[in-house]
Structures are given as C-alpha cells and as structure tokens.
Coordinates of C-alpha atoms in Angstrom, one line a residue:
Chain R
M276 CA -114.2 7.2 28.5
S277 CA -114.9 6.0 25.1
P278 CA -116.4 9.0 24.1
A279 CA -113.3 11.2 24.8
S280 CA -110.5 9.1 23.1
P281 CA -111.7 10.0 19.4
P282 CA -111.3 13.2 19.3
V283 CA -108.1 12.8 20.6
R284 CA -106.5 10.1 18.3
R285 CA -108.3 11.9 15.8
V286 CA -106.6 15.6 16.7
K287 CA -102.6 13.0 17.6
R288 CA -103.8 11.0 13.9
R289 CA -103.9 14.4 11.8
K290 CA -101.2 15.7 13.2
R291 CA -99.6 13.4 12.4
G292 CA -100.9 12.7 8.9
V293 CA -99.2 16.4 7.9
S294 CA -95.4 14.9 9.1
G295 CA -96.1 11.7 7.3
W296 CA -96.8 13.2 4.2
V297 CA -94.0 15.3 4.3
V298 CA -92.0 12.0 5.4
L299 CA -93.6 10.4 2.1
A300 CA -92.5 12.9 -0.2
L301 CA -88.7 12.6 0.7
V302 CA -89.1 9.3 0.5
A303 CA -90.7 9.4 -3.2
G304 CA -88.0 12.2 -4.0
V305 CA -85.0 10.1 -3.2
G306 CA -86.7 7.1 -5.0
L307 CA -87.4 9.8 -8.1
L308 CA -84.1 10.4 -8.0
M309 CA -82.8 6.5 -8.5
L310 CA -85.3 6.4 -11.2
F311 CA -84.5 10.0 -13.0
P312 CA -81.6 7.9 -15.1
F313 CA -83.7 5.0 -16.4
W314 CA -86.5 7.8 -17.0
I315 CA -83.6 10.1 -19.4
A316 CA -82.1 7.1 -21.4
L317 CA -85.8 6.1 -21.9
I318 CA -87.0 10.0 -23.1
N319 CA -83.4 10.2 -25.4
A320 CA -83.1 7.2 -26.9
F321 CA -86.4 8.3 -29.0
K322 CA -85.3 12.0 -29.8
P323 CA -83.9 13.3 -33.1
A324 CA -80.3 14.5 -32.5
P325 CA -81.4 18.3 -33.7
D326 CA -83.8 17.7 -30.6
Y327 CA -81.3 17.1 -28.3
I328 CA -78.8 19.7 -29.5
A329 CA -81.6 22.8 -29.6
N330 CA -83.7 21.4 -25.9
G331 CA -81.0 19.5 -24.2
P332 CA -81.6 15.9 -22.3
V333 CA -84.6 17.0 -20.2
S334 CA -87.2 17.7 -22.6
L335 CA -89.6 15.1 -24.0
P336 CA -88.6 14.5 -27.7
T337 CA -90.8 16.2 -30.3
E338 CA -91.3 13.2 -32.0
L339 CA -90.4 9.9 -32.3
D340 CA -86.9 9.0 -34.1
F341 CA -86.1 5.4 -33.8
S342 CA -82.9 5.9 -35.7
A343 CA -80.7 5.7 -32.8
L344 CA -81.9 3.1 -31.5
V345 CA -82.2 1.3 -34.7
D346 CA -78.6 1.9 -35.8
F347 CA -76.9 0.8 -32.3
W348 CA -79.4 -2.5 -32.6
G349 CA -78.3 -3.2 -36.5
G350 CA -74.9 -1.7 -35.7
V351 CA -73.8 -3.8 -32.8
D352 CA -75.8 -6.9 -34.4
F353 CA -77.6 -7.2 -30.9
N354 CA -80.5 -9.6 -31.5
R355 CA -77.1 -12.1 -31.7
K356 CA -75.6 -10.3 -28.2
L357 CA -79.1 -11.0 -26.6
L358 CA -79.0 -14.9 -28.3
N359 CA -75.4 -15.4 -27.0
S360 CA -76.6 -13.7 -23.1
V361 CA -80.0 -15.9 -23.3
V362 CA -78.0 -19.3 -24.3
I363 CA -75.1 -19.0 -21.7
S364 CA -77.0 -17.5 -18.6
G365 CA -79.6 -19.7 -19.6
S366 CA -77.1 -22.6 -19.3
V367 CA -74.8 -21.9 -16.6
A368 CA -78.3 -21.2 -14.0
L369 CA -79.6 -24.8 -15.1
I370 CA -75.7 -26.6 -14.6
A371 CA -74.9 -24.4 -11.5
V372 CA -78.5 -25.5 -9.5
T373 CA -77.7 -29.3 -10.5
L374 CA -74.6 -28.9 -9.3
S375 CA -75.3 -27.4 -6.4
L376 CA -78.0 -29.6 -5.5
L377 CA -75.5 -32.4 -5.8
S378 CA -73.1 -31.3 -4.0
A379 CA -75.6 -30.6 -1.1
F380 CA -77.5 -33.8 -1.2
A381 CA -73.8 -35.0 0.1
I382 CA -73.2 -32.2 2.3
G383 CA -76.9 -31.0 4.0
I384 CA -78.6 -34.2 4.0
G385 CA -75.3 -36.8 3.7
R386 CA -73.5 -35.1 5.8
I387 CA -70.3 -36.4 4.6
R388 CA -67.0 -36.0 6.7
G389 CA -65.5 -33.1 7.0
R390 CA -68.2 -31.2 5.5
I391 CA -67.6 -27.5 7.5
W392 CA -63.7 -27.8 5.5
I393 CA -65.5 -28.1 2.1
L394 CA -68.2 -25.7 2.5
A395 CA -64.9 -23.5 3.5
L396 CA -63.9 -24.2 0.6
F397 CA -67.0 -23.1 -1.6
M398 CA -67.0 -20.2 -0.4
L399 CA -63.9 -19.7 -0.8
A400 CA -64.4 -20.2 -4.4
F401 CA -67.5 -17.3 -4.7
T402 CA -65.3 -14.5 -2.9
I403 CA -61.9 -15.6 -4.5
P404 CA -61.1 -12.0 -6.4
Q405 CA -61.5 -13.4 -10.5
E406 CA -58.8 -11.4 -11.0
A407 CA -56.6 -14.2 -9.1
L408 CA -58.2 -16.9 -11.6
V409 CA -58.5 -15.0 -15.1
Y410 CA -55.0 -15.8 -16.9
P411 CA -54.9 -19.1 -16.0
L412 CA -58.3 -19.8 -17.4
F413 CA -57.4 -17.6 -20.1
V414 CA -54.4 -20.4 -20.5
L415 CA -55.8 -23.1 -19.8
T416 CA -58.9 -22.7 -22.3
R417 CA -56.6 -22.0 -25.0
D418 CA -54.9 -24.9 -24.7
L419 CA -58.0 -27.1 -24.1
G420 CA -59.3 -25.7 -27.5
L421 CA -62.4 -23.6 -25.4
Y422 CA -60.9 -19.9 -25.6
D423 CA -63.2 -17.8 -27.4
T424 CA -66.7 -20.2 -27.0
M425 CA -69.2 -20.1 -25.2
T426 CA -68.9 -24.0 -23.7
G427 CA -65.8 -22.3 -21.7
V428 CA -67.5 -19.5 -20.3
I429 CA -70.6 -21.3 -19.3
I430 CA -68.4 -24.1 -17.4
I431 CA -66.4 -22.1 -15.4
L432 CA -69.4 -19.5 -14.7
A433 CA -71.4 -22.6 -13.3
V434 CA -69.7 -23.7 -10.9
L435 CA -68.1 -20.7 -9.7
Q436 CA -71.6 -20.3 -9.5
S437 CA -72.3 -23.3 -8.0
A438 CA -69.7 -22.7 -5.3
F439 CA -72.7 -19.7 -3.7
G440 CA -74.8 -22.2 -4.6
T441 CA -73.8 -25.3 -2.2
Y442 CA -72.9 -23.3 0.5
M443 CA -77.1 -21.7 0.3
L444 CA -78.6 -24.9 -0.3
S445 CA -76.1 -27.1 2.4
S446 CA -77.7 -24.7 5.3
V447 CA -81.2 -25.3 4.0
L448 CA -81.2 -28.8 3.3
G449 CA -79.4 -29.4 7.0
T450 CA -82.6 -28.4 8.4
F451 CA -84.4 -30.9 6.3
P452 CA -86.8 -33.0 8.3
P453 CA -85.2 -36.3 9.3
E454 CA -88.6 -38.1 9.3
V455 CA -89.3 -37.6 5.7
L456 CA -86.0 -39.0 5.1
E457 CA -86.6 -41.7 7.4
A458 CA -89.8 -42.6 6.3
A459 CA -88.6 -42.2 1.9
R460 CA -85.7 -45.2 3.0
L461 CA -87.9 -47.8 5.1
D462 CA -90.0 -47.4 1.6
G463 CA -86.6 -48.9 0.2
A464 CA -86.1 -45.7 -1.6
S465 CA -82.4 -45.1 -3.1
R466 CA -80.4 -42.1 -2.2
F467 CA -81.0 -40.7 -5.8
Q468 CA -84.9 -41.7 -5.2
V469 CA -84.3 -39.6 -2.4
L470 CA -82.9 -36.9 -3.8
R471 CA -85.2 -36.9 -6.7
L472 CA -88.4 -37.7 -5.2
V473 CA -88.3 -36.5 -2.3
V474 CA -85.5 -33.5 -1.6
L475 CA -86.0 -31.8 -4.9
P476 CA -90.1 -30.9 -4.7
L477 CA -89.6 -30.1 -1.6
T478 CA -86.6 -27.7 -2.2
R479 CA -87.7 -26.0 -5.2
P480 CA -88.9 -22.9 -3.6
T481 CA -85.2 -22.5 -3.3
M482 CA -84.1 -23.8 -6.3
A483 CA -86.1 -21.4 -8.4
V484 CA -84.5 -18.4 -6.2
L485 CA -81.0 -20.0 -6.8
M486 CA -82.0 -20.2 -10.2
T487 CA -83.0 -17.2 -11.0
F488 CA -80.5 -15.2 -9.8
F489 CA -77.6 -17.2 -11.4
F490 CA -79.5 -16.0 -14.7
I491 CA -79.1 -12.4 -13.4
W492 CA -75.8 -12.8 -12.1
T493 CA -74.6 -14.2 -15.5
W494 CA -76.3 -12.0 -17.8
N495 CA -74.7 -9.1 -15.5
D496 CA -71.3 -10.4 -15.5
F497 CA -68.5 -8.6 -17.2
F498 CA -65.1 -9.9 -16.4
L499 CA -64.4 -13.4 -16.9
P500 CA -66.9 -12.6 -20.4
L501 CA -64.7 -10.0 -21.2
V502 CA -61.8 -12.0 -21.4
L503 CA -63.0 -15.1 -22.7
L504 CA -65.1 -13.8 -24.9
P505 CA -62.4 -11.6 -27.5
S506 CA -64.3 -11.7 -31.0
A507 CA -68.0 -10.3 -31.3
D508 CA -69.7 -13.2 -32.5
N509 CA -69.9 -14.7 -28.9
Q510 CA -69.9 -11.5 -26.9
T511 CA -72.6 -11.0 -24.3
V512 CA -75.0 -8.1 -24.1
S513 CA -73.3 -6.7 -20.6
V514 CA -69.3 -6.8 -22.6
A515 CA -71.2 -5.5 -26.4
L516 CA -72.1 -2.1 -24.1
G517 CA -69.5 -2.1 -21.8
A518 CA -66.9 -2.5 -25.1
L519 CA -68.5 0.6 -26.6
S520 CA -67.7 3.1 -23.6
G521 CA -65.3 5.1 -25.6
Q522 CA -67.8 5.1 -28.8
Y523 CA -70.7 7.4 -30.0
T524 CA -69.0 10.3 -27.7
S525 CA -69.9 12.7 -30.5
D526 CA -73.5 11.4 -30.9
P527 CA -75.5 12.3 -28.1
T528 CA -78.2 10.2 -28.2
A529 CA -76.9 7.1 -29.5
L530 CA -75.0 6.3 -25.7
A531 CA -78.9 6.4 -24.4
A532 CA -80.0 4.3 -27.2
A533 CA -77.9 1.8 -25.9
S534 CA -78.7 2.2 -22.6
L535 CA -82.2 1.6 -23.1
A536 CA -81.0 -1.4 -25.0
G537 CA -79.0 -2.9 -22.0
I538 CA -82.0 -1.5 -19.8
L539 CA -85.0 -3.5 -21.2
P540 CA -84.0 -7.2 -21.0
A541 CA -82.7 -6.3 -17.3
L542 CA -86.3 -5.2 -16.9
V543 CA -88.3 -7.7 -18.7
F544 CA -86.3 -9.9 -15.2
F545 CA -87.2 -7.6 -13.0
L546 CA -90.9 -7.6 -14.0
L547 CA -91.1 -11.3 -14.1
F548 CA -88.9 -12.4 -11.2
Q549 CA -89.7 -9.1 -8.4
R550 CA -90.6 -11.3 -6.0
T551 CA -88.2 -14.0 -6.4
L552 CA -85.4 -11.4 -6.2
M553 CA -86.5 -9.8 -3.6
R554 CA -86.8 -13.4 -1.9
G555 CA -83.6 -14.0 -2.9
V556 CA -81.1 -10.8 -1.8
N557 CA -82.3 -12.2 2.0
L558 CA -81.5 -15.3 1.3
G559 CA -78.0 -14.6 0.2
A560 CA -78.1 -11.8 3.3
V561 CA -79.3 -13.4 6.0
K562 CA -79.6 -17.1 5.8
Chain B
M154 CA -100.1 -56.5 8.4
P155 CA -97.8 -54.0 6.6
S156 CA -98.6 -51.6 9.3
T157 CA -97.0 -53.5 12.3
N158 CA -94.2 -54.6 9.7
T159 CA -93.4 -50.9 9.3
V160 CA -92.9 -50.6 13.1
T161 CA -90.9 -53.5 14.3
L162 CA -88.5 -52.3 10.6
N163 CA -88.4 -48.6 12.1
T164 CA -87.3 -50.1 15.9
A165 CA -85.1 -52.4 14.2
T166 CA -82.5 -49.9 12.2
H167 CA -82.8 -47.8 15.2
A168 CA -81.6 -50.6 17.4
V169 CA -79.6 -52.4 15.5
T170 CA -77.8 -50.5 12.8
P171 CA -77.0 -47.0 13.5
R172 CA -73.3 -47.4 13.6
K173 CA -72.8 -49.6 10.6
G174 CA -75.4 -47.7 8.5
T175 CA -74.7 -44.5 8.8
S176 CA -70.9 -44.8 7.8
E177 CA -72.3 -47.0 4.7
R178 CA -74.9 -44.2 3.9
R179 CA -72.0 -41.4 4.3
G180 CA -69.7 -43.2 2.0
G181 CA -72.3 -43.3 -0.5
Y182 CA -72.8 -39.5 -0.6
W183 CA -69.5 -38.8 -1.8
W184 CA -70.1 -39.5 -5.3
Y185 CA -72.7 -36.8 -5.2
I186 CA -70.2 -34.0 -4.6
L187 CA -67.7 -35.3 -7.2
P188 CA -68.8 -33.4 -10.0
G189 CA -69.2 -29.9 -7.8
A190 CA -65.0 -31.3 -6.7
V191 CA -63.9 -31.6 -10.4
G192 CA -65.8 -28.7 -11.6
F193 CA -63.3 -26.9 -8.3
L194 CA -60.2 -28.6 -8.8
A195 CA -60.6 -27.3 -12.1
V196 CA -61.8 -23.8 -12.2
V197 CA -61.1 -22.3 -8.6
A198 CA -58.0 -24.9 -7.1
V199 CA -55.5 -25.4 -9.8
P200 CA -55.9 -21.8 -11.6
F201 CA -55.1 -20.6 -8.2
G202 CA -52.0 -22.1 -7.9
M203 CA -51.0 -21.2 -11.1
N204 CA -51.6 -17.8 -10.6
L205 CA -49.3 -18.0 -7.0
W206 CA -47.2 -19.5 -9.3
Y207 CA -46.8 -16.8 -12.3
S208 CA -46.3 -14.3 -9.0
L209 CA -42.8 -15.8 -8.1
T210 CA -42.2 -15.4 -11.7
S211 CA -41.2 -13.1 -14.7
W212 CA -43.0 -13.9 -17.7
R213 CA -44.4 -11.8 -20.1
G214 CA -47.2 -14.4 -21.3
V215 CA -45.3 -15.7 -23.8
G216 CA -41.7 -18.2 -23.7
D217 CA -41.6 -19.8 -20.5
P218 CA -41.9 -18.0 -17.2
V219 CA -38.8 -17.8 -15.4
F220 CA -38.8 -18.5 -11.1
I221 CA -38.1 -15.0 -9.4
G222 CA -38.5 -15.3 -5.8
F223 CA -41.0 -13.1 -4.2
E224 CA -39.4 -10.1 -5.7
N225 CA -42.6 -9.0 -7.5
Y226 CA -44.5 -9.0 -4.1
Q227 CA -40.8 -7.2 -3.1
R228 CA -41.5 -3.9 -6.2
L229 CA -45.0 -4.2 -5.3
L230 CA -44.5 -2.3 -1.9
G231 CA -42.6 0.1 -3.6
D232 CA -44.4 0.2 -6.6
P233 CA -47.2 4.0 -5.9
L234 CA -49.7 2.5 -8.2
F235 CA -50.5 -0.4 -5.7
W236 CA -50.6 1.3 -3.2
A237 CA -53.1 4.2 -4.9
S238 CA -54.8 1.3 -5.9
F239 CA -55.7 0.3 -2.2
R240 CA -56.6 3.9 -1.5
H241 CA -58.6 4.0 -4.0
S242 CA -60.8 0.6 -2.8
V243 CA -61.1 2.4 0.6
A244 CA -63.3 5.2 -1.3
F245 CA -65.3 2.3 -2.7
I246 CA -65.8 0.9 0.6
V247 CA -66.7 4.3 1.7
A248 CA -69.6 4.3 -1.1
M249 CA -70.7 1.0 -1.5
A250 CA -70.5 -0.3 1.9
I251 CA -70.5 2.5 4.4
L252 CA -73.1 5.4 3.0
P253 CA -75.6 2.4 1.5
T254 CA -75.1 0.8 5.0
A255 CA -75.9 4.3 6.6
I256 CA -78.5 5.4 4.1
G257 CA -80.0 1.7 3.5
V258 CA -80.4 1.5 7.6
L259 CA -82.0 5.1 7.4
V260 CA -85.0 4.7 4.5
A261 CA -85.6 0.3 5.8
A262 CA -87.0 2.1 8.6
V263 CA -88.8 5.0 7.1
L264 CA -90.9 2.5 5.3
F265 CA -91.1 -0.2 7.6
N266 CA -91.8 1.6 10.9
Y267 CA -93.5 4.8 9.2
I268 CA -94.9 4.9 5.7
S269 CA -96.5 1.5 5.7
P270 CA -98.7 2.1 8.9
K271 CA -99.2 5.2 7.6
F272 CA -99.4 4.6 4.0
G273 CA -100.0 0.9 3.6
S274 CA -97.2 -1.6 2.6
K275 CA -98.0 -1.5 -1.2
V276 CA -96.8 1.7 -1.1
A277 CA -93.8 0.8 1.3
S278 CA -93.3 -2.3 -1.1
F279 CA -93.4 -0.2 -4.2
L280 CA -91.0 2.6 -3.0
R281 CA -88.5 -0.3 -1.6
A282 CA -88.5 -1.2 -6.0
T283 CA -87.9 1.7 -6.9
Y284 CA -84.6 1.9 -4.3
Y285 CA -84.1 -1.4 -6.2
L286 CA -84.4 -0.8 -9.7
P287 CA -80.7 -0.2 -10.4
Q288 CA -79.4 -3.2 -8.8
I289 CA -80.9 -5.0 -11.5
L290 CA -79.1 -3.3 -14.6
P291 CA -75.9 -5.4 -15.6
I292 CA -73.0 -2.7 -14.5
A293 CA -71.6 -2.4 -18.2
V294 CA -75.5 -1.0 -18.8
A295 CA -75.4 1.4 -15.6
G296 CA -71.6 2.8 -16.8
V297 CA -72.5 3.5 -20.0
L298 CA -75.8 5.5 -18.9
W299 CA -73.4 7.4 -16.2
K300 CA -70.9 7.9 -18.5
W301 CA -73.0 9.6 -21.2
M302 CA -75.1 11.6 -18.2
Y303 CA -71.6 13.2 -17.0
Q304 CA -70.1 13.8 -20.5
P305 CA -68.8 17.4 -20.2
Q306 CA -70.7 19.2 -23.3
Y307 CA -73.9 17.8 -23.8
G308 CA -74.7 15.3 -20.5
I309 CA -77.2 15.9 -18.8
I310 CA -75.9 17.3 -15.7
N311 CA -73.7 20.3 -16.7
T312 CA -76.7 21.0 -19.2
T313 CA -78.8 21.4 -16.9
L314 CA -76.4 23.4 -14.5
R315 CA -75.4 25.8 -17.4
D316 CA -79.4 25.8 -17.6
L317 CA -79.8 26.9 -13.9
G318 CA -77.2 29.6 -14.6
L319 CA -75.2 27.9 -12.2
G320 CA -72.6 27.2 -15.6
G321 CA -69.2 27.7 -13.4
L322 CA -69.7 24.1 -11.2
A323 CA -69.9 22.7 -14.8
Q324 CA -67.1 20.2 -14.2
N325 CA -65.3 17.8 -16.9
W326 CA -66.7 15.2 -13.9
L327 CA -64.9 11.6 -15.4
G328 CA -62.3 13.9 -17.0
D329 CA -60.9 15.8 -14.0
S330 CA -57.9 13.7 -11.9
D331 CA -59.5 15.2 -8.9
L332 CA -63.1 14.6 -9.4
A333 CA -63.4 10.9 -11.0
I334 CA -63.2 9.4 -7.8
Y335 CA -66.2 11.2 -6.4
A336 CA -67.6 10.6 -10.0
V337 CA -67.0 7.4 -10.3
M338 CA -68.4 6.6 -6.1
N339 CA -72.2 8.5 -6.7
V340 CA -72.5 5.9 -9.3
L341 CA -71.8 3.1 -6.9
V342 CA -73.9 4.6 -4.1
W343 CA -76.8 4.7 -6.5
L344 CA -76.0 0.3 -7.3
Q345 CA -76.1 -0.3 -3.5
I346 CA -79.0 1.5 -1.8
G347 CA -81.5 -0.8 -3.0
Y348 CA -79.9 -3.9 -2.1
T349 CA -79.2 -2.5 1.8
V350 CA -82.6 -1.2 1.7
V351 CA -84.2 -5.2 1.1
V352 CA -81.8 -7.0 3.6
F353 CA -82.7 -4.1 6.3
M354 CA -86.5 -4.2 5.4
S355 CA -87.1 -8.0 5.5
G356 CA -84.8 -7.9 8.5
L357 CA -86.7 -5.1 10.5
S358 CA -90.3 -7.7 9.6
R359 CA -88.5 -10.6 11.7
V360 CA -88.6 -8.0 14.7
D361 CA -91.2 -8.0 17.4
P362 CA -93.4 -5.2 17.2
A363 CA -94.5 -6.0 20.9
L364 CA -90.5 -3.6 21.0
Y365 CA -91.9 -0.8 19.4
E366 CA -95.4 -0.8 21.0
A367 CA -93.9 -0.9 24.9
A368 CA -91.5 2.2 23.3
E369 CA -94.2 3.9 22.3
L370 CA -96.4 3.8 25.4
D371 CA -93.0 5.3 27.5
G372 CA -93.2 8.1 24.8
A373 CA -90.0 7.3 22.9
S374 CA -89.6 9.6 20.2
W375 CA -89.5 8.2 16.7
S376 CA -85.7 9.0 16.8
Q377 CA -85.4 7.5 20.2
Q378 CA -86.9 4.1 18.6
F379 CA -84.7 3.9 15.9
R380 CA -81.4 3.7 18.0
T381 CA -82.1 2.1 20.6
I382 CA -84.4 -0.4 19.2
T383 CA -84.2 -0.2 15.2
L384 CA -79.7 -0.5 15.0
N385 CA -79.8 -2.5 18.0
Q386 CA -82.2 -5.4 16.1
L387 CA -80.7 -5.1 12.7
R388 CA -77.4 -5.4 14.4
P389 CA -76.6 -9.1 12.6
E390 CA -78.2 -8.0 9.0
I391 CA -76.0 -4.5 9.1
A392 CA -72.3 -6.8 10.5
V393 CA -73.7 -9.0 7.2
V394 CA -73.9 -6.3 4.6
L395 CA -70.8 -4.5 5.6
I396 CA -68.5 -7.7 5.1
T397 CA -70.2 -8.6 2.2
T398 CA -70.5 -5.3 0.6
S399 CA -66.9 -4.8 1.2
V400 CA -65.5 -7.3 -0.2
A401 CA -67.8 -6.3 -3.6
A402 CA -65.9 -3.3 -3.5
L403 CA -62.5 -4.7 -2.9
K404 CA -63.6 -6.8 -6.0
V405 CA -65.0 -3.6 -8.4
F406 CA -63.9 -3.6 -11.8
A407 CA -66.5 -2.9 -13.6
P408 CA -67.6 0.3 -13.6
I409 CA -63.8 1.4 -13.6
F410 CA -62.9 -0.3 -17.0
V411 CA -66.7 1.6 -18.5
L412 CA -66.0 4.9 -16.5
T413 CA -62.4 5.5 -16.6
R414 CA -60.1 2.7 -17.1
G415 CA -58.4 4.1 -14.0
G416 CA -58.2 7.5 -15.6
P417 CA -57.4 10.1 -16.1
G418 CA -53.8 9.3 -15.6
T419 CA -54.2 6.9 -12.2
S420 CA -56.5 8.8 -10.3
T421 CA -59.1 5.7 -10.3
I422 CA -57.1 2.4 -10.5
V423 CA -58.4 0.0 -8.1
P424 CA -56.6 -3.7 -7.5
A425 CA -59.0 -5.4 -9.9
Y426 CA -58.0 -3.1 -12.6
F427 CA -54.8 -2.8 -11.8
S428 CA -53.8 -6.6 -12.2
F429 CA -56.4 -6.9 -15.5
S430 CA -53.9 -4.0 -17.1
S431 CA -50.9 -5.9 -16.1
F432 CA -52.2 -9.1 -17.3
F433 CA -53.5 -7.5 -20.7
T434 CA -52.4 -4.4 -21.8
T435 CA -48.3 -4.2 -20.2
T436 CA -48.6 -8.2 -20.0
K437 CA -46.4 -8.1 -17.1
V438 CA -48.1 -11.4 -16.4
G439 CA -46.1 -12.0 -13.2
Y440 CA -46.6 -8.8 -12.3
G441 CA -50.4 -9.2 -12.2
A442 CA -50.8 -12.4 -11.1
A443 CA -48.9 -10.9 -7.2
V444 CA -51.5 -8.1 -7.6
A445 CA -54.7 -10.2 -8.0
S446 CA -52.6 -12.4 -4.8
V447 CA -52.4 -10.1 -2.3
L448 CA -56.2 -9.4 -3.1
A449 CA -57.3 -12.7 -3.0
L450 CA -55.3 -12.7 0.8
M451 CA -57.5 -9.4 1.5
I452 CA -60.8 -10.6 0.5
S453 CA -60.0 -13.8 2.2
V454 CA -59.8 -12.1 6.1
V455 CA -62.7 -10.4 5.0
A456 CA -64.6 -13.2 4.3
V457 CA -63.6 -15.7 7.2
A458 CA -64.6 -12.8 9.3
L459 CA -67.7 -13.4 7.5
L460 CA -67.8 -16.9 7.8
R461 CA -67.0 -17.0 10.9
Y462 CA -70.0 -14.4 11.9
Q463 CA -72.7 -16.5 9.9
T464 CA -71.5 -20.2 11.7
R465 CA -71.3 -18.4 15.0
N466 CA -74.8 -17.0 14.5
S467 CA -76.9 -19.9 12.3
E468 CA -77.8 -23.0 14.8
G469 CA -79.0 -25.6 13.2
F470 CA -76.8 -25.2 10.4
D471 CA -73.9 -27.6 11.8
D472 CA -74.1 -29.6 15.0
G473 CA -70.6 -29.7 15.3
R474 CA -70.0 -33.6 14.9
P475 CA -66.9 -34.3 12.4

C-alpha cells in the first residue's frame, strides 16, 4: 500500500502543478495591472519632456531628469502641504482616538442607559454624507472665526472620525472581561484609574489600528478640507493635488511628477503600517 | 489576613449592593460621553438640522433665507439633473460594490484555497498587498494619475493603442459624454478591488478547513467547492461589504471632482457633486441642501439595513438590557 501511494500522489501534484502555475500567472497578471499605474507614474516623473514626446510613456527614461518633480514641488510649495497634512492628520488621529475611548468607555464598560440609541446616532454621524453638513459647517466656522483655519478642520474631522471609533471600540469594550474590572474596583481604583490603568493598556492594539486608520483617512480626505481650507497656505496634500487637475495639461511629465509626489507619502505609510492596515480593514468590515 | 479580607469584601459587594451600586456607577459614566456628545451636537446634529432648515428656504448664501416650504423638494422631483445624478449613482454602485465584490470573492478564494497551499502563504499575502495598494492612495492622487493616463493626445492608453496599430480605438475617454462614466467606473473598480480581497481573505481564514477536506474526499471540484462552501461561508462578509461599499458609492465625490467635474455636460454628475455645485458654484443653497437631505435619507436607509444586519449577527455586543 505505502509504496503505491507516493507515485499516485506525485502524478497528481505535478498535474496540479501545471494548472497551478497558470493560475499563479493569471493572478500575478492581475496584480501587475493593479501596479501598472504606479510604475508608469514612477518612470515618467523622471523623464525629460522631449524624451516623453519622442518615445511615449511606456519606455524607460533615457536619463534621469528631476526638473518636473522639482518644478512641481516648488510650484505648489509641497513641503508646506506635507507639513499641513502631517499636523492635521496627526492631531485628528490623536483627538479622535481619545474621544472614541472616552465615549466607548461609557458605553462598553459603563453600559449607560440608552446605549443602543447612542450608538445608532454615532453610526448616523459617520454614514451621513458630508454634503448634508458642509454648508452649515461653512457658516458656523465663518461665524466662529474658524473658517480657513486648520483648527476648524481638525475639530470637525476628529468628531466625525471618533463616531466610527466609538462604534468600533464600544463593541470591543463590551466584551471586556468583567473579572478584571471587578478586581480593579476591589483594589479601590476609581473609574478614571480603571480607564487609564486597566482598559487603556489592554485595548492598545485596537487603539493603534484606529489611530493608523484615522491618520490615513484624514490624509486622504478631500471634501471638507477642499471647502473649509481654501487658501494655499492651509491646503493639504490631497486638496493641492485635486485642485491642479485642470492645470499642467500641456506638460506631459508634470502630472506624472505630481502623482508621484502624492504617491510617495502614501507608500511610506503603507510600508510602515501594512499589518495594522490589513487588521483594520477587517475590524471595520466584520466586527 | 488581606486575602480573607478580599474574599469577604468580594462576597459583600455581590450580596449587598448590586442594585444601588450599579445605578450609582452608571450615572458616573455619563461624564465620559460628554465630550463626544458635545462634539456630535456641534458638528453633526446642529449642522444637519440647519441643513434641513436651509432645504425649506430659498437662499443664495447672502442675506436671509426665505421660507418656501417643500418647494425645493417639489422642484427636485421634476429636475432631470436630479434623476440623472441618481442614475449615475446606480452605475457607481455597480463599479464600487457589485463588480469589486464579485471579483474580490473570486480572487480571494483563488489566493486562499489555491495559491496559498501550493506556493505558500507568503506569495498569497504578497499578491494581496499588490491588490490593496490602490486603496492607500488619496483619491485625489488616483484621480490625477488616471486623468493623465486617459489624456487623449499623450496619455498612455491612447499612445499604446496607436503603437499597436489600433489608433482607431483611441478615444477622448473623459471628454466623450458617452464614455466618461465608464472611464470613471474603471478607476473605481481599480480602487476598490483591494478592499474586498482583504476582507474576503480574512473571512476565509475562519472557515473550518475540514469542510474543504470533506468536499475534496467526496470528489468535489474546485468550482463546486467554491459554490457550495466558499460562497455560503462568506455570506456575512459579502452582505456587509455590499452594504458599506454601496454607501460609499452613493457618497462618491472626489473622483468626480478630480476626473470630470460632473461633465462633459452632465454625463457624470452625482448627487454629492450636484449639491456641492449648488452650494458653491450656482449658489442655490436651499436647493443644494434639499439634494443633500435626500441623499442623507437614502444613505440612512442603507445604513440602517447594515446596523440591523450587524446587531443580529454579533452576540456579546449587547445583551438586550435597557
């Protein structure tokens, strides 16, 4: 019996092997298609314009020419946009996570009355289209002197994102082991001490996921920053890029350079946070 | 001594003070929700109420709004632009929800059940990462990138077609009112596939491998296993993904703003862009607010479906106590 089975197995495996490689080639081909726009932006951002006109977008650059990238970077003061994006995204992530934790503590651990309705309201806050809030927010920020300030956008985005965070964290804290909380209370811990010394350390991984997501969402956010931060000095990376879609159309390599400038920070976040991102995608979808 | 003390204390709290203790404790937790509640009021509730009020007025953004009742809504129903924008929303639900879900289930199953056992999980997760990459881009960046690729004279799509001797197929992709919506849909499919693949792959990781082993022993082919096991086991993920991506499709704004601004003509206008341009381009604030309110209503209906689905499916989230 045993001498007979290995050959059978081997034949079967080899047979699978051929179709296996075909399938691998197919899924890898789709993967290449997904990556193609990134590649094409990369090679053309460094291509001299005459080279592009002569050889088209597919060929590799004959020489490395940084002028398109340098022109774009200086032209829109990209350093400034990067700094604005970092400040806004970082503050939003920190504030939103803090707000989420506080609210979720009351809902998930404190089990306050009417929490289902409160959660439903919070859910409404992050599903409601921003178009249904934007004009009043425009009017209110103008009246409060927060229009065209980063502070205004930070407050608004932090609240909107904390609605999602509260929703997520409440269900995580709802399953928090009661024995741990009981033990802490017996040791005489106050509510705030329970939050800071027991709940916070134990939910740190979830908080890290939320923080990463808040940061990246804010970085990518377009609509509210577009409306509420009109001046070039306050613009974020996303808005700066979205606003130039009508410009540079006569210069074939300028848009590639602009795209690359927008891709680079996103790529850095991706490499830094890949695992967190994958975990977070599922946290949002299935939990 | 201390240990016995703790034990007595423990029983004491359990025996004597449960009702009084919990009600007192619950009251104290209200402080923690206060910052979130204030933020919600200031950023969501009050502005949304204001938006509803604006939608009942005629207002150009300066001076005082004039109350006109439901006139804006009545006018909306007769506005072909309004209906066109929602027709385009249906196209974007196809591009952001239906196609990526169909492709995502298939790709996830191939990666998880086929590639991963044969070539190792590293290969599978590397491929997963390549599919996911477009998701990390700011949509504005993706828009600029595709706008450049679609460019009629020097864009890569047309130059490649010409190089292949297929110059007749070259088109003004975003400038042709019949083609523009498909060009935008194509970008959205590219953006969305990664999300569905990631969610469905992790869904598959909780499926009991014994199911597939049993099917294998019964001689079920890969496609039979896909239909009977994979699709069935992924049902909750598929439902959640379809609902959340449909909500996203109804909200779509940035790709339209960057790629076409609703044009050419009105061939790619969507509700979000329609209300945005009513607010800030044509300054018909009341009318724009009415569009935004209708959009909010439609999204809420979809979102409530999601909420009901999720609360039905997650135990431990709430025990039903008031």
